[in-house]
Coordinates of C-alpha atoms and ligand atoms in Angstrom, one line a residue:
M285 CA -18.6 0.7 4.4
P286 CA -18.4 4.1 1.9
P287 CA -18.2 3.8 -1.7
Y288 CA -15.0 3.2 -3.6
R289 CA -14.2 6.9 -3.8
D290 CA -11.2 7.8 -6.5
V291 CA -11.4 3.8 -8.1
E292 CA -13.3 5.4 -11.5
A293 CA -10.9 8.1 -12.2
F294 CA -8.0 5.5 -11.4
D295 CA -9.8 3.1 -14.6
D296 CA -10.1 6.2 -16.6
R297 CA -6.2 7.5 -16.1
A298 CA -4.5 3.4 -16.0
G299 CA -3.1 3.5 -19.7
S300 CA -1.0 7.2 -18.6
Y301 CA -0.6 6.5 -15.5
D302 CA 3.7 5.8 -15.6
Q303 CA 3.6 8.3 -18.0
G304 CA 4.8 12.7 -17.1
W305 CA 5.6 14.1 -14.0
R306 CA 3.1 12.2 -11.7
G307 CA 3.9 8.7 -13.5
R308 CA 8.0 10.0 -12.0
L309 CA 7.0 10.9 -8.9
H310 CA 5.0 8.0 -8.1
H311 CA 7.8 5.4 -9.1
A312 CA 9.9 7.7 -6.7
I313 CA 7.8 7.2 -3.9
S314 CA 7.6 3.5 -5.0
D315 CA 11.6 3.1 -4.9
R316 CA 11.9 4.5 -1.1
T317 CA 9.1 2.1 -0.2
A318 CA 10.8 -0.4 -2.0
A319 CA 14.3 0.4 0.2
L320 CA 11.6 0.0 3.2
A321 CA 10.3 -3.3 3.1
T322 CA 14.0 -4.4 2.0
A323 CA 15.1 -2.7 4.9
A324 CA 12.5 -4.8 7.5
V325 CA 12.7 -8.2 5.4
A326 CA 15.6 -9.4 3.3
S327 CA 14.2 -13.4 1.9
P328 CA 10.5 -12.7 2.0
Q329 CA 8.4 -16.1 0.1
R330 CA 5.5 -14.8 -0.3
V331 CA 4.6 -10.2 -0.9
L332 CA 1.5 -8.7 -1.2
D333 CA 1.0 -4.9 -2.5
V334 CA -2.2 -3.8 -1.9
G335 CA -3.6 -0.8 -4.3
C336 CA -0.7 -1.6 -6.6
G337 CA -1.3 0.4 -9.8
T338 CA 0.4 -1.0 -12.5
G339 CA 3.0 -2.7 -10.7
Y340 CA 6.2 -0.5 -10.8
L341 CA 6.9 -1.5 -7.1
L342 CA 6.1 -5.3 -7.4
R343 CA 8.1 -4.6 -10.5
V344 CA 11.0 -3.6 -8.6
L345 CA 10.9 -5.1 -5.1
A346 CA 11.1 -8.6 -7.4
D347 CA 14.9 -7.8 -8.7
H348 CA 15.2 -7.0 -4.8
Y349 CA 13.8 -10.4 -3.6
P350 CA 15.5 -13.0 -6.7
G351 CA 13.9 -16.2 -3.9
A352 CA 10.5 -15.0 -3.7
Q353 CA 7.9 -17.6 -4.6
E354 CA 5.2 -15.2 -5.3
L355 CA 4.8 -11.4 -5.4
A356 CA 1.1 -10.6 -5.6
G357 CA -0.2 -7.2 -6.6
I358 CA -4.4 -6.6 -6.0
D359 CA -6.1 -3.3 -7.3
A360 CA -9.5 -1.9 -7.0
A361 CA -9.3 -0.4 -11.0
P362 CA -9.6 -3.2 -13.3
N363 CA -7.8 -1.5 -15.9
M364 CA -4.9 -0.8 -13.7
I365 CA -4.7 -4.3 -13.6
Q366 CA -5.2 -5.4 -17.2
T367 CA -1.9 -2.5 -17.6
A368 CA -0.1 -4.4 -15.2
N369 CA 0.1 -7.5 -16.5
R370 CA 0.4 -5.9 -19.9
I371 CA 4.1 -4.4 -18.7
T372 CA 4.7 -7.6 -16.2
D373 CA 7.2 -10.3 -17.8
D374 CA 7.7 -11.7 -14.2
E375 CA 6.4 -15.5 -14.1
R376 CA 5.9 -15.2 -10.2
I377 CA 4.4 -11.9 -10.2
R378 CA 0.6 -12.3 -10.3
F379 CA -1.8 -9.2 -10.0
A380 CA -5.9 -9.7 -9.7
T381 CA -8.7 -7.0 -9.3
G382 CA -9.8 -6.2 -5.5
V383 CA -9.8 -4.2 -2.5
A384 CA -7.8 -4.0 0.3
E385 CA -11.3 -4.3 2.8
H386 CA -11.3 -8.0 1.6
L387 CA -8.1 -8.9 0.8
P388 CA -8.7 -12.6 -1.3
F389 CA -5.7 -14.3 0.5
N390 CA -5.5 -17.2 3.0
D391 CA -4.8 -16.4 6.5
A392 CA -1.1 -15.8 7.8
S393 CA -0.3 -16.4 3.9
M394 CA 2.4 -13.6 3.3
D395 CA 5.5 -12.3 4.7
L396 CA 5.5 -9.0 4.1
V397 CA 2.6 -6.3 2.7
V398 CA 3.3 -3.1 1.1
T399 CA 0.9 -0.8 0.2
S400 CA 1.9 3.0 -1.9
T401 CA 0.2 5.7 -2.1
S402 CA -3.6 3.7 -2.0
F403 CA -4.3 4.4 1.6
D404 CA -6.2 7.8 1.5
H405 CA -8.7 6.1 -0.8
W406 CA -9.8 3.3 0.9
S407 CA -12.8 2.7 1.4
D408 CA -12.0 1.5 4.9
Q409 CA -9.0 2.2 6.1
G410 CA -9.2 0.1 9.4
A411 CA -11.1 -2.7 7.5
G412 CA -8.0 -2.5 5.0
L413 CA -5.2 -2.6 7.8
A414 CA -7.0 -5.4 9.6
E415 CA -7.4 -7.5 5.9
C416 CA -3.3 -6.4 6.0
A417 CA -2.8 -7.9 9.7
R418 CA -5.1 -11.4 8.8
V419 CA -3.0 -12.3 6.0
L420 CA 0.4 -11.3 7.2
R421 CA 2.2 -14.5 9.1
P422 CA 2.4 -13.3 12.9
G423 CA 6.0 -11.2 12.9
G424 CA 5.3 -10.7 9.0
Q425 CA 6.0 -6.6 7.9
L426 CA 4.0 -4.1 6.5
V427 CA 4.7 -1.3 5.4
L428 CA 2.9 1.8 4.4
V429 CA 3.5 4.5 2.3
D430 CA 1.4 7.9 1.9
Q431 CA 0.7 11.3 3.1
F432 CA 0.3 11.9 6.3
S433 CA 1.3 15.0 8.1
R434 CA -0.1 17.7 9.9
W435 CA -0.4 19.7 7.0
L436 CA -3.1 18.1 6.2
I437 CA -5.7 18.4 9.2
P438 CA -7.3 21.0 7.7
T439 CA -8.1 18.6 5.1
L440 CA -9.4 16.5 7.4
A441 CA -12.7 18.9 8.3
V442 CA -13.5 18.4 4.8
S443 CA -13.2 16.0 1.7
R444 CA -10.8 13.5 3.5
R445 CA -13.1 13.2 7.0
G446 CA -12.9 10.6 9.3
K447 CA -9.3 9.3 6.7
A448 CA -5.9 8.7 9.0
R449 CA -3.7 11.4 6.9
T450 CA -1.2 11.9 10.3
R451 CA 1.4 9.6 11.9
S452 CA -1.0 9.4 15.0
R453 CA -3.6 9.1 13.7
A454 CA -2.2 5.9 11.5
S455 CA -0.6 4.3 14.1
S456 CA -3.8 4.3 16.1
L457 CA -5.7 2.2 13.5
L458 CA -2.4 0.1 12.8
L459 CA -2.1 -0.7 17.1
G460 CA -6.4 -1.3 16.6
A461 CA -5.7 -3.5 13.7
G462 CA -3.2 -6.1 15.1
F463 CA 0.3 -4.5 14.7
D464 CA 2.5 -3.2 16.3
R465 CA 4.2 -0.1 17.6
P466 CA 5.1 1.0 14.2
E467 CA 8.0 2.5 13.2
W468 CA 7.8 6.2 11.0
H469 CA 10.0 7.1 8.0
N470 CA 11.0 10.0 6.2
V471 CA 9.8 9.2 2.6
Y472 CA 9.7 11.1 0.1
A473 CA 9.0 15.8 0.9
V474 CA 7.6 16.4 4.2
I475 CA 4.0 14.9 3.3
I476 CA 5.1 10.9 1.7
N477 CA 5.4 9.6 5.1
G478 CA 6.6 5.7 5.7
A479 CA 4.6 3.6 8.4
V480 CA 6.6 -0.1 9.4
A481 CA 5.2 -2.8 11.6
A482 CA 4.9 -6.2 12.5
R483 CA 1.7 -8.8 12.0
S484 CA 1.9 -8.5 16.4
S485 CA 3.0 -12.1 16.9
N486 CA 0.2 -12.9 20.1
G487 CA -2.6 -11.0 18.2
V488 CA -3.5 -9.6 20.8
V489 CA -5.3 -5.8 19.9
Q490 CA -2.5 -2.9 21.5
P491 CA -4.9 -0.9 24.2
Ligands
LIG797 C1 -2.6 6.8 -6.5 S1 -2.8 4.9 -6.8 C2 -1.5 4.5 -6.3 C3 -0.9 3.0 -7.0 C4 0.8 2.9 -7.0 N1 0.5 2.0 -5.7 C5 1.7 3.7 -6.7 O1 2.5 3.8 -6.1 O2 1.7 4.0 -7.9 C6 -4.0 4.4 -6.2 C7 -4.4 3.5 -5.8 O3 -4.8 2.6 -5.5 C8 -5.9 2.2 -5.8 N2 -7.5 1.6 -5.0 C9 -8.0 3.2 -4.4 N3 -9.0 2.2 -3.2 C10 -8.2 0.9 -3.3 C11 -9.2 -0.1 -2.5 N4 -10.2 0.2 -1.5 N5 -8.7 -1.2 -2.3 C12 -7.6 -1.6 -3.2 N6 -7.1 -0.9 -4.4 C13 -7.6 0.9 -4.0 C14 -6.4 2.6 -7.3 O4 -7.3 1.7 -8.1 C15 -5.2 3.2 -7.2 O5 -4.8 2.0 -8.3

């Protein structure tokens, strides 16, 4: 597996991550990610945020889902988790250090998995999506928000070689990981888009 690039930089930024224009941008994207999630799943019992950062999205979802039993967040950067724990006081929300490629949760244990502006940093995006499918119950929903745009195609030849940075590349990975065909939504500006996809109920990987 390629190295977990970018994680050290996030670890360094964790204490100030929610501040300034970048903090406001991530909150705005998370608010729209939450809107996609609540439109897709009315009342989940168990929710997972992969690459949760400081936990803003999970706190928003906790407010939307008063009946949820557990909202879990994992992130590869330990300082993000430390910050998330420090600023969260809802006892239904739990955070742990971990990576998308090896999710520390049982098979079919989640009703909803969300991930916002983290996927582009995953070391192995196919493995991470397969893990999301594994932990979702059949029919459970994934909301995947990140940079997906044809405008990013030039970056695939250089710094982001091999990444799924277009809707079509991400759709192929989702189908291969065991999701039904995704519905795409524009989330923010032109570049930030979101896929909503159900874990295939028959477990069959689409061609
Ligand atoms: C741009 S931040 C987004 C954080 C949060 N989701 C938000 O919307 O503000 C990307 C996050 O993904 C995390 N990350 C990077 N690679 C990861 C991986 N393989 N598994 C889990 N988290 C990862 C980083 O540590 C970082 O906190």
